[in-house]
PDB file of C-alpha atoms and ligand atoms in Angstrom:
ATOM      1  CA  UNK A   7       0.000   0.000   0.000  1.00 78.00           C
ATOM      2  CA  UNK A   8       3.140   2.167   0.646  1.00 87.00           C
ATOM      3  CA  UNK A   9       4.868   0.846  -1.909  1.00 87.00           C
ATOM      4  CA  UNK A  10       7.685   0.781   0.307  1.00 92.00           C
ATOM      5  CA  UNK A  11       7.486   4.114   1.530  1.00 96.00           C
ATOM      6  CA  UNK A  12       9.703   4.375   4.785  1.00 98.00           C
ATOM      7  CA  UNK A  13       9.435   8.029   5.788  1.00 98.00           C
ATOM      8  CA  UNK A  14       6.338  10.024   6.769  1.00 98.00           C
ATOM      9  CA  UNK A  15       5.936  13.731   6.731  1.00 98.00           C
ATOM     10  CA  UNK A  16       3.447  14.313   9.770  1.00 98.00           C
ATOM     11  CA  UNK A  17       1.530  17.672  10.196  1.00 98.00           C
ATOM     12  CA  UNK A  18      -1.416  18.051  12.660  1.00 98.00           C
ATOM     13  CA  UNK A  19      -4.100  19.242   9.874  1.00 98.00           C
ATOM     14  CA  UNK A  20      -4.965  17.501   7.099  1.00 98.00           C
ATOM     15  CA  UNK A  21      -5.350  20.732   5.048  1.00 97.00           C
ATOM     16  CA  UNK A  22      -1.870  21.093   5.090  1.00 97.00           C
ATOM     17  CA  UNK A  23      -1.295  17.274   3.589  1.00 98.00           C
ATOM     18  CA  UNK A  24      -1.549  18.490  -0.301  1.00 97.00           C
ATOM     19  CA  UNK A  25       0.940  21.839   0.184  1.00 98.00           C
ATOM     20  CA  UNK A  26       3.294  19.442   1.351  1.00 98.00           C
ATOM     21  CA  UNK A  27       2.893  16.321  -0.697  1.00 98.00           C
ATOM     22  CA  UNK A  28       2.723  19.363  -3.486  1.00 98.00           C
ATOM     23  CA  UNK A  29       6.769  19.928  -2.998  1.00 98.00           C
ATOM     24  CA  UNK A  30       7.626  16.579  -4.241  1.00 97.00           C
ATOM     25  CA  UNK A  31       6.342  16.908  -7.272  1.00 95.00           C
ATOM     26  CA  UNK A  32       3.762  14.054  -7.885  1.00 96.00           C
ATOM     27  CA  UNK A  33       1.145  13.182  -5.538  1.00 97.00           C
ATOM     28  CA  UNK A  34      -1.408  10.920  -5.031  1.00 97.00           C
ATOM     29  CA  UNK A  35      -4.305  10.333  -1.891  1.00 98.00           C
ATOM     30  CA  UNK A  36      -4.762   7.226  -0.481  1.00 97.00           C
ATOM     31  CA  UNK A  37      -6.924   7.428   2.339  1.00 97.00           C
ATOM     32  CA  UNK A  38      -8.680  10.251   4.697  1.00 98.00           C
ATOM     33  CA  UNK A  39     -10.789   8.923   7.724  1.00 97.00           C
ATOM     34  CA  UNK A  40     -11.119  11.450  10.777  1.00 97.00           C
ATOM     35  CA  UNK A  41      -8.137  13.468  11.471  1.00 98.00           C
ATOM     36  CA  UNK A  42      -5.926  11.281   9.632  1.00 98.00           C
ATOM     37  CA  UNK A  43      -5.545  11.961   5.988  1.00 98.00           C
ATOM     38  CA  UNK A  44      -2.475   9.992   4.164  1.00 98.00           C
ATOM     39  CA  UNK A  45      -0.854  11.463   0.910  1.00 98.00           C
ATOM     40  CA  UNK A  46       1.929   8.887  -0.810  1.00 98.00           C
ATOM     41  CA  UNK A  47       4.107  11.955  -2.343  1.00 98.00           C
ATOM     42  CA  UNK A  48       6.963  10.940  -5.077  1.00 96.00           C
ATOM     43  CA  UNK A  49       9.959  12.671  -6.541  1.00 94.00           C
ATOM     44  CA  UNK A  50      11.491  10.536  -9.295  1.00 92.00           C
ATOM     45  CA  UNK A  51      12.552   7.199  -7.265  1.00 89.00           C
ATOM     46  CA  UNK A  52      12.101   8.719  -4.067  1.00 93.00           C
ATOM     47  CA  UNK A  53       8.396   8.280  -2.414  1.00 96.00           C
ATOM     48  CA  UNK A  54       7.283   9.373   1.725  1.00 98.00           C
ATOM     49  CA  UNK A  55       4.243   9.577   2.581  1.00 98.00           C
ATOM     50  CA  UNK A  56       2.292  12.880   4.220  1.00 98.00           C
ATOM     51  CA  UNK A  57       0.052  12.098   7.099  1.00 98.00           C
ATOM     52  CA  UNK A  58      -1.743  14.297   9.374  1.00 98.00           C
ATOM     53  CA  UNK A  59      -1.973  13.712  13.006  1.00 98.00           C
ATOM     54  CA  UNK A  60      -4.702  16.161  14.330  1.00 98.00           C
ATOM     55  CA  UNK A  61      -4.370  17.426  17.610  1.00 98.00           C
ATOM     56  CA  UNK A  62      -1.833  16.384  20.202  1.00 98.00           C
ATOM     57  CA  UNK A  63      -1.085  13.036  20.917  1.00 98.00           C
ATOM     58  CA  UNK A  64      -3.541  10.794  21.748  1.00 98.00           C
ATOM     59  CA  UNK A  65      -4.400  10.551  17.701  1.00 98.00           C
ATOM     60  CA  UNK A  66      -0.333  11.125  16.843  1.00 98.00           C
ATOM     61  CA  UNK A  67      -0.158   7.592  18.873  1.00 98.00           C
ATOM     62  CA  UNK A  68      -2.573   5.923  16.898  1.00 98.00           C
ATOM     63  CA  UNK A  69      -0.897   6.911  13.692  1.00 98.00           C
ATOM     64  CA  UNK A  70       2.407   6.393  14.560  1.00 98.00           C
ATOM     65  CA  UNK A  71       1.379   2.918  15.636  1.00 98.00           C
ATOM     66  CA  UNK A  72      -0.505   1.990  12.285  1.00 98.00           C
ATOM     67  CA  UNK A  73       2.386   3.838   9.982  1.00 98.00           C
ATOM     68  CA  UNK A  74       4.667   1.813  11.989  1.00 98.00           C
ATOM     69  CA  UNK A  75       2.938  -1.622  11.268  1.00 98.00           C
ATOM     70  CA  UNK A  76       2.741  -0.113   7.491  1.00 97.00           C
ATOM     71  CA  UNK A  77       6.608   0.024   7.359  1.00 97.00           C
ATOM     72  CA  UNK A  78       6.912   3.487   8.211  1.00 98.00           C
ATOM     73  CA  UNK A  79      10.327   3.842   9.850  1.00 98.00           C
ATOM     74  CA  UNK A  80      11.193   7.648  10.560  1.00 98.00           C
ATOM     75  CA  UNK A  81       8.813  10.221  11.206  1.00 98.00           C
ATOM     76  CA  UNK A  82       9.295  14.001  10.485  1.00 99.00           C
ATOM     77  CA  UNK A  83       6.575  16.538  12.604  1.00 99.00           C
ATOM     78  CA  UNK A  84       6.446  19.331  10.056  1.00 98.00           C
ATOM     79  CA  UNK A  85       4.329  21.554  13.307  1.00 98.00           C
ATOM     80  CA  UNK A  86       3.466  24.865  14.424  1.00 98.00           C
ATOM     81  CA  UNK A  87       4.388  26.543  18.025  1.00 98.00           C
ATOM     82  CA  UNK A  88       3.711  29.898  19.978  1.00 98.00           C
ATOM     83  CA  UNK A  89       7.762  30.640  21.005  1.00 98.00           C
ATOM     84  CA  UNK A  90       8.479  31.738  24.572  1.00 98.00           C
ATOM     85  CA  UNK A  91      12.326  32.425  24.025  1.00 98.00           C
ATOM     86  CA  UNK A  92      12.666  36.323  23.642  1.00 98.00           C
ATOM     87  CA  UNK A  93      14.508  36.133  20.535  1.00 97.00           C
ATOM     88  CA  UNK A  94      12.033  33.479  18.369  1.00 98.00           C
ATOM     89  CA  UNK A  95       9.690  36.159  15.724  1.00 97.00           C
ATOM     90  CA  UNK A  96       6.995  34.622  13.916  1.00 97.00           C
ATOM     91  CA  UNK A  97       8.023  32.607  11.096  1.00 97.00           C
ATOM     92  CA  UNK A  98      11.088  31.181  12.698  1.00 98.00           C
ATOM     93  CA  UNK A  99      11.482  27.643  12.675  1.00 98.00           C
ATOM     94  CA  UNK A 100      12.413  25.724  16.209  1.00 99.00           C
ATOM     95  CA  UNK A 101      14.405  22.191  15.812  1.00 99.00           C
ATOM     96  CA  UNK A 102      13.442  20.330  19.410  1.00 99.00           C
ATOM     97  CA  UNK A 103      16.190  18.280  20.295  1.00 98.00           C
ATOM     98  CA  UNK A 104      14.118  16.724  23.638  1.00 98.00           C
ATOM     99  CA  UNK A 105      10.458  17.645  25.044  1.00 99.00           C
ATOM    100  CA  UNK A 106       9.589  18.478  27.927  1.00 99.00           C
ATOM    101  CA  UNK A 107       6.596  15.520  28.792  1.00 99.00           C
ATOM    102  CA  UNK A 108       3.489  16.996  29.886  1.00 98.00           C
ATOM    103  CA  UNK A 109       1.835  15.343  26.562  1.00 98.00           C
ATOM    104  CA  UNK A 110       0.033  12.857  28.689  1.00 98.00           C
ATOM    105  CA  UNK A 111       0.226  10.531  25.948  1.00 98.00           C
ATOM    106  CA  UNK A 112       4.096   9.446  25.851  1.00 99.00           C
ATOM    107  CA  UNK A 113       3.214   7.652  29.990  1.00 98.00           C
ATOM    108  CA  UNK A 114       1.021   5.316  28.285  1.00 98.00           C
ATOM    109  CA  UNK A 115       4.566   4.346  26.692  1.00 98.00           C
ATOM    110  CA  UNK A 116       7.084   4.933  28.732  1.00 98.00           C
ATOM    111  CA  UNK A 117       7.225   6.249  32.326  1.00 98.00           C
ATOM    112  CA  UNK A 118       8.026   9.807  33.265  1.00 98.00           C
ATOM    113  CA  UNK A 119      11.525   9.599  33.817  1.00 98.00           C
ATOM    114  CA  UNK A 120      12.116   8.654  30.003  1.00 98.00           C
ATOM    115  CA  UNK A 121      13.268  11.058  28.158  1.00 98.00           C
ATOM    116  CA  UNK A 122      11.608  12.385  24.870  1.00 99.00           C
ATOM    117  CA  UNK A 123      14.872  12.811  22.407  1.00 98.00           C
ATOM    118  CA  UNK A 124      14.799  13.392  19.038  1.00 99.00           C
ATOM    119  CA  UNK A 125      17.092  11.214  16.367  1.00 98.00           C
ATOM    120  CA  UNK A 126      20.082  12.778  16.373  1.00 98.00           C
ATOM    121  CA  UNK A 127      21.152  12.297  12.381  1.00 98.00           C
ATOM    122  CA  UNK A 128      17.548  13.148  11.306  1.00 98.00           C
ATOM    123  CA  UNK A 129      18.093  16.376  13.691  1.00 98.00           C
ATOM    124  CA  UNK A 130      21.510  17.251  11.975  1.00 98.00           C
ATOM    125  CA  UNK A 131      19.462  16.899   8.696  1.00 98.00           C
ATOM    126  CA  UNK A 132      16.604  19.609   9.375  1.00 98.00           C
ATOM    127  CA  UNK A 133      19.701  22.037  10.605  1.00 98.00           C
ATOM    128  CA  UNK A 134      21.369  21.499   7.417  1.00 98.00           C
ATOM    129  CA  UNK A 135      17.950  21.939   5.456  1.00 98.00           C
ATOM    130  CA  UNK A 136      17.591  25.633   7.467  1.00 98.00           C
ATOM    131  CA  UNK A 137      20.845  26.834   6.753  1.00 98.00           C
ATOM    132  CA  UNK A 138      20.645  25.542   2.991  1.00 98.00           C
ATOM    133  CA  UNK A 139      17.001  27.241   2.577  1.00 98.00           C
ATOM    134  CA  UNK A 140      18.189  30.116   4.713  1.00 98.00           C
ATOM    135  CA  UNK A 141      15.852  30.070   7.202  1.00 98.00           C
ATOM    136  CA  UNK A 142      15.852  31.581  10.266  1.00 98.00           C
ATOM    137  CA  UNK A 143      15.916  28.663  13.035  1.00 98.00           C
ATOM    138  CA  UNK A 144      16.657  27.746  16.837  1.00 98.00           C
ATOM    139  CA  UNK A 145      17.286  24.113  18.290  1.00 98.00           C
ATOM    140  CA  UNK A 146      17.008  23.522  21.559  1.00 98.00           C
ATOM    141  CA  UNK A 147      14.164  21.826  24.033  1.00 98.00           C
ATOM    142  CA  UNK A 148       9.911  22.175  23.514  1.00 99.00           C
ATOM    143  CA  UNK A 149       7.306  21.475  25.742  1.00 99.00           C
ATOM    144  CA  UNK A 150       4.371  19.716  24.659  1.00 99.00           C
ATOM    145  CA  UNK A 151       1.002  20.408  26.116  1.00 99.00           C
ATOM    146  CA  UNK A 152      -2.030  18.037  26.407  1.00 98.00           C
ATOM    147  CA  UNK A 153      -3.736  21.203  26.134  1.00 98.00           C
ATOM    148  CA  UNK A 154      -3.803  23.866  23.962  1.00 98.00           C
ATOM    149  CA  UNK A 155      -4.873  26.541  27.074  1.00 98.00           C
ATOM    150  CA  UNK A 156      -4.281  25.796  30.427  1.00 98.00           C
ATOM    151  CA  UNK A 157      -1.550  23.513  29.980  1.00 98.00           C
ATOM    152  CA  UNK A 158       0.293  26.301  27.898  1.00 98.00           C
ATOM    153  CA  UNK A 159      -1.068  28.725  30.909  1.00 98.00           C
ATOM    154  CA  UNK A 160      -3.467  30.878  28.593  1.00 98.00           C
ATOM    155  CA  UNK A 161      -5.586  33.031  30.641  1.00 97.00           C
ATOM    156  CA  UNK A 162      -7.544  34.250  27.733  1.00 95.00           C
ATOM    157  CA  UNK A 163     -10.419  31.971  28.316  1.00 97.00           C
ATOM    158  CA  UNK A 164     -13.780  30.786  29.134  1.00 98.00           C
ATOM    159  CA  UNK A 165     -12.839  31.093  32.668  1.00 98.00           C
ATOM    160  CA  UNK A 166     -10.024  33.161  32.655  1.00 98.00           C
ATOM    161  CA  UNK A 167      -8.335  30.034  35.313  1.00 98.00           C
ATOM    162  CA  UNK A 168      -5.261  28.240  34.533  1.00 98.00           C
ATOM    163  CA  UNK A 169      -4.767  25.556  37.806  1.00 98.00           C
ATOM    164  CA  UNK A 170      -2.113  25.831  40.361  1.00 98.00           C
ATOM    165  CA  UNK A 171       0.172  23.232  38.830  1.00 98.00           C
ATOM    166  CA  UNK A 172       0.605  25.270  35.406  1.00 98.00           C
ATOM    167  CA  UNK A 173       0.341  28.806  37.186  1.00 98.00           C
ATOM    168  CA  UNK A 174       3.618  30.729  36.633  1.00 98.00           C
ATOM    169  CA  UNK A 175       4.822  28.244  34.328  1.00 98.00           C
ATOM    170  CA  UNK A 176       5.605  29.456  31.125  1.00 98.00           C
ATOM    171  CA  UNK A 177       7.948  31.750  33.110  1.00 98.00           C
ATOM    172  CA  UNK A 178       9.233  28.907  34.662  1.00 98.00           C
ATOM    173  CA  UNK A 179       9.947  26.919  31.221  1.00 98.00           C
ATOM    174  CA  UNK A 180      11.125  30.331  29.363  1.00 98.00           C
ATOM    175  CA  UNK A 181      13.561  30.366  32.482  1.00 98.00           C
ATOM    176  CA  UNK A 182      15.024  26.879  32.207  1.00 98.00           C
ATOM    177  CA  UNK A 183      15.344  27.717  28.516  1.00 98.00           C
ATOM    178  CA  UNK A 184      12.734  25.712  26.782  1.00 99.00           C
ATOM    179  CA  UNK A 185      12.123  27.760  23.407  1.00 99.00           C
ATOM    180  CA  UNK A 186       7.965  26.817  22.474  1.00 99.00           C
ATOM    181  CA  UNK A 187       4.923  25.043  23.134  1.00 98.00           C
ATOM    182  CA  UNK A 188       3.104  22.890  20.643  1.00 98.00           C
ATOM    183  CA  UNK A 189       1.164  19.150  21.677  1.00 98.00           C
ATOM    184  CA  UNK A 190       2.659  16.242  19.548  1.00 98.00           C
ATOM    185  CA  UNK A 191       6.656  16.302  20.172  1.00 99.00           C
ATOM    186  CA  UNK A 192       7.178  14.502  23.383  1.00 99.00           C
ATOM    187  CA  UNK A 193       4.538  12.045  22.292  1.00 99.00           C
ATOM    188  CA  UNK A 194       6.384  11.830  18.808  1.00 99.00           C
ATOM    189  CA  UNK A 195       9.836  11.497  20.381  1.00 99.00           C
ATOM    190  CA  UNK A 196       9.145   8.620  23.270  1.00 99.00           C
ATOM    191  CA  UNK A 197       6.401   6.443  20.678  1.00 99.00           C
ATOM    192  CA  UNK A 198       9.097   6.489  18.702  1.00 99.00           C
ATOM    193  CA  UNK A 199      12.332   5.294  20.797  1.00 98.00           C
ATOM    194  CA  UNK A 200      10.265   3.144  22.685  1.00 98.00           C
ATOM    195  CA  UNK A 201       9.678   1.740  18.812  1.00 98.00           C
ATOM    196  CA  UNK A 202      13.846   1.709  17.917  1.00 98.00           C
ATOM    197  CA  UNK A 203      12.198   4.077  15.434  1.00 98.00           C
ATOM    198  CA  UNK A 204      13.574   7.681  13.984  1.00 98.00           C
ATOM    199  CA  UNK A 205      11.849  11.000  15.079  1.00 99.00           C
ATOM    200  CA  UNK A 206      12.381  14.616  14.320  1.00 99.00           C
ATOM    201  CA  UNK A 207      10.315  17.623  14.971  1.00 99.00           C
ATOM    202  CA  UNK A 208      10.446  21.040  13.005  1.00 99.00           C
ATOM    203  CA  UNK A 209       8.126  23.723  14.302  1.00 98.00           C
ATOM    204  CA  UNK A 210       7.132  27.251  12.481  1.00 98.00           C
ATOM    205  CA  UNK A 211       6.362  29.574  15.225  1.00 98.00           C
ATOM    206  CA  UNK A 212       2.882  31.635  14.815  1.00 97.00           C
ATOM    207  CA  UNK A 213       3.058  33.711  17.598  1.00 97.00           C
ATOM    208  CA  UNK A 214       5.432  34.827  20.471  1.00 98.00           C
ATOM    209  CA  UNK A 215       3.976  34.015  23.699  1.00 98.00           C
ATOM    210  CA  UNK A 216       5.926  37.201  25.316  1.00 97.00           C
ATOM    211  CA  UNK A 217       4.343  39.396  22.772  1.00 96.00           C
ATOM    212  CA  UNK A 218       1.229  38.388  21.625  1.00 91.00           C
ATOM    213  CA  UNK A 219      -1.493  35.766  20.999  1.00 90.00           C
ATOM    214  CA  UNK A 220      -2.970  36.715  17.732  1.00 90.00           C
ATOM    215  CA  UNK A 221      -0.867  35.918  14.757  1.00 90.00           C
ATOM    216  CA  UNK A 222      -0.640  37.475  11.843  1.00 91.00           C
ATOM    217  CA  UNK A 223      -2.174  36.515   8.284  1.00 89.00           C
ATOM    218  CA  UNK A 224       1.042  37.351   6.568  1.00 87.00           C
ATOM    219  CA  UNK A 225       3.596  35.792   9.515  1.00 89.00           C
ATOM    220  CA  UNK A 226       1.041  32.830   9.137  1.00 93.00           C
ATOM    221  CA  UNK A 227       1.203  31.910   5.508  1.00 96.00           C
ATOM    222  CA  UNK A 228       5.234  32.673   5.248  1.00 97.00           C
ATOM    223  CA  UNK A 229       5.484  30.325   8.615  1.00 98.00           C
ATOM    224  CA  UNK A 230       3.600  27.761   6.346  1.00 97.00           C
ATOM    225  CA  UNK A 231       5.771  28.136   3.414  1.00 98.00           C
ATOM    226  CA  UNK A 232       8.870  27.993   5.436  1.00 98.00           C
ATOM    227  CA  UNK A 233       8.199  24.678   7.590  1.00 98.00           C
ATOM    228  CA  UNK A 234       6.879  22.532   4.638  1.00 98.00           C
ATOM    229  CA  UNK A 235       9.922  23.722   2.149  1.00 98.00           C
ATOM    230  CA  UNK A 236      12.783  22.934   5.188  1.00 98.00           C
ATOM    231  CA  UNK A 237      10.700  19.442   6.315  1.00 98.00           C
ATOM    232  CA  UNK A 238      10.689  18.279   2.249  1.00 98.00           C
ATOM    233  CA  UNK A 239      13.886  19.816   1.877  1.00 98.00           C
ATOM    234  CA  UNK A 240      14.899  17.422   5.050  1.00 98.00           C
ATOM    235  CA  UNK A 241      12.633  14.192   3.802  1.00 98.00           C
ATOM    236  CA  UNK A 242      15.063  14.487   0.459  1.00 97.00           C
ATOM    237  CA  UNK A 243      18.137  14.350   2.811  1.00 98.00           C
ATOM    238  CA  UNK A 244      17.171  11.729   4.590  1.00 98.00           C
ATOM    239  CA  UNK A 245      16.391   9.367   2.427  1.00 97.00           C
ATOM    240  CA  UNK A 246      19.149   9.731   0.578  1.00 96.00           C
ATOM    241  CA  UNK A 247      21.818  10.159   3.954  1.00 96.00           C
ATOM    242  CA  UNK A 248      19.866   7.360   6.312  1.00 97.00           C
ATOM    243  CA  UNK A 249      18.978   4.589   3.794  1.00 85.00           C
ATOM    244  CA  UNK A 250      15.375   5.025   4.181  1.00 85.00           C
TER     245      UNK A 250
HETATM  246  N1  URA B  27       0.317  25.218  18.786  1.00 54.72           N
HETATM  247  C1  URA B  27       0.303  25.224  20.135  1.00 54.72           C
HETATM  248  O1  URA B  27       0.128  24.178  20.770  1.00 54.72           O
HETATM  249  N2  URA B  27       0.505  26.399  20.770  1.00 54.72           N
HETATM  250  C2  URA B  27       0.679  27.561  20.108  1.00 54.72           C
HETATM  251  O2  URA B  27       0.813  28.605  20.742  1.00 54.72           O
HETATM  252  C3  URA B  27       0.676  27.533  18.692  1.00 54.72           C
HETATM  253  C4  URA B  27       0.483  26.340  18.060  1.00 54.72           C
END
């Protein structure tokens, strides 16, 4: 059914499957059922397949466990973030290197003390891709959320509450030098070791946390452009560098 795809591109909406699958040149659909919508994308002998993941990681896990079965053997995240390092704009594109585990997801896999790491070649590969495109980028540590607001301590809300636990936290995490939120990475990163599989994570950020929540329709389309052309720019890389 793969046709012996190995890699998969994995964004969380399924809108953005086609703009990716798009880059390779040709492209065809070959299934889309809930969240998850799978594009098998080709450029001359080279094929990966584009799947989304929805939101967070309760679906990401059920992919990554099907694509796995499939033959699916490295996964890219090809995401977007709100940054809470002072120096990420929007647009920028974040390289995690490890997640910080509030996910929820990755316990069901691995205890707490496990860390969530990225793949170390694939994550020399997406730097390379940045500084070949030109991109602006940072690498360093994410935290992934279970939730999109309280969890990332938003206070712009029904209830205008964020809990004890995550209260004063994103100071805390800008402080110990964590660089963005998002809700799939530490999932991606433990499923996947826990698997002996490959995982990398490339983020666009839409907003910066420290200076504002609403992102901007031009910031949003060039943070678009920017994360799919590095993450197929990457996918080419690696399957010609890791013998996908
Ligand atoms: N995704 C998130 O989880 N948080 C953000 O701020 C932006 C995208």
């Amino acid at each position: 059914m793969l046709e012996g795809a190995q890699l998969a591109l994995i964004p969380g909406d399924p809108e953005r499957c086609s703009a990716i699958a798009a880059l390779f040149g040709d492209y065809r659909e070959l299934a889309f059922h809930r969240e998850f919508r799978s594009i098998l994308a080709e450029s001359g002998k080279e094929k990966a397949l584009v799947v989304s993941s929805g939101i967070g990681g309760p679906s990401l896990a059920v992919a990554m466990e099907e694509l796995a079965r499939l033959g699916i053997r490295c996964f890219l995240r090809v995401g977007t973030c709100g940054a809470i390092a002072p120096d990420l704009n929007p647009a920028d594109l974040v390289i995690s290197e490890g997640a910080v585990r509030l996910d929820g997801t990755s316990q069901h896999f691995a205890p707490l003390p496990y860390p969530a790491c990225a793949d170390t070649e694939l994550t020399h590969l997406i730097v390379r891709a940045c500084r070949e495109l030109g991109f602006p980028y940072r690498k360093g540590i994410t935290c992934s959320s279970a939730t999109f607001y309280p969890g990332q301590e938003r206070y712009d809300t029904f209830t205008g509450y964020v809990i004890r636990d995550f209260q004063g936290s994103l100071e805390e995490w800008k402080k110990l030098g964590v660089l963005n939120y998002e809700m799939e990475t530490a999932t991606l990163f433990t499923v996947a070791r826990t698997f002996g599989l490959r995982a990398g994570a490339l983020c666009a950020v839409l907003v910066n946390r420290l200076a504002s929540e609403e992102p901007d329709h031009i910031s949003l389309r060039e943070a678009e452009n920017r994360v799919n052309r590095t993450a197929v720019y990457t996918a080419g890389l690696a399957l010609r560098e890791l013998a996908l």
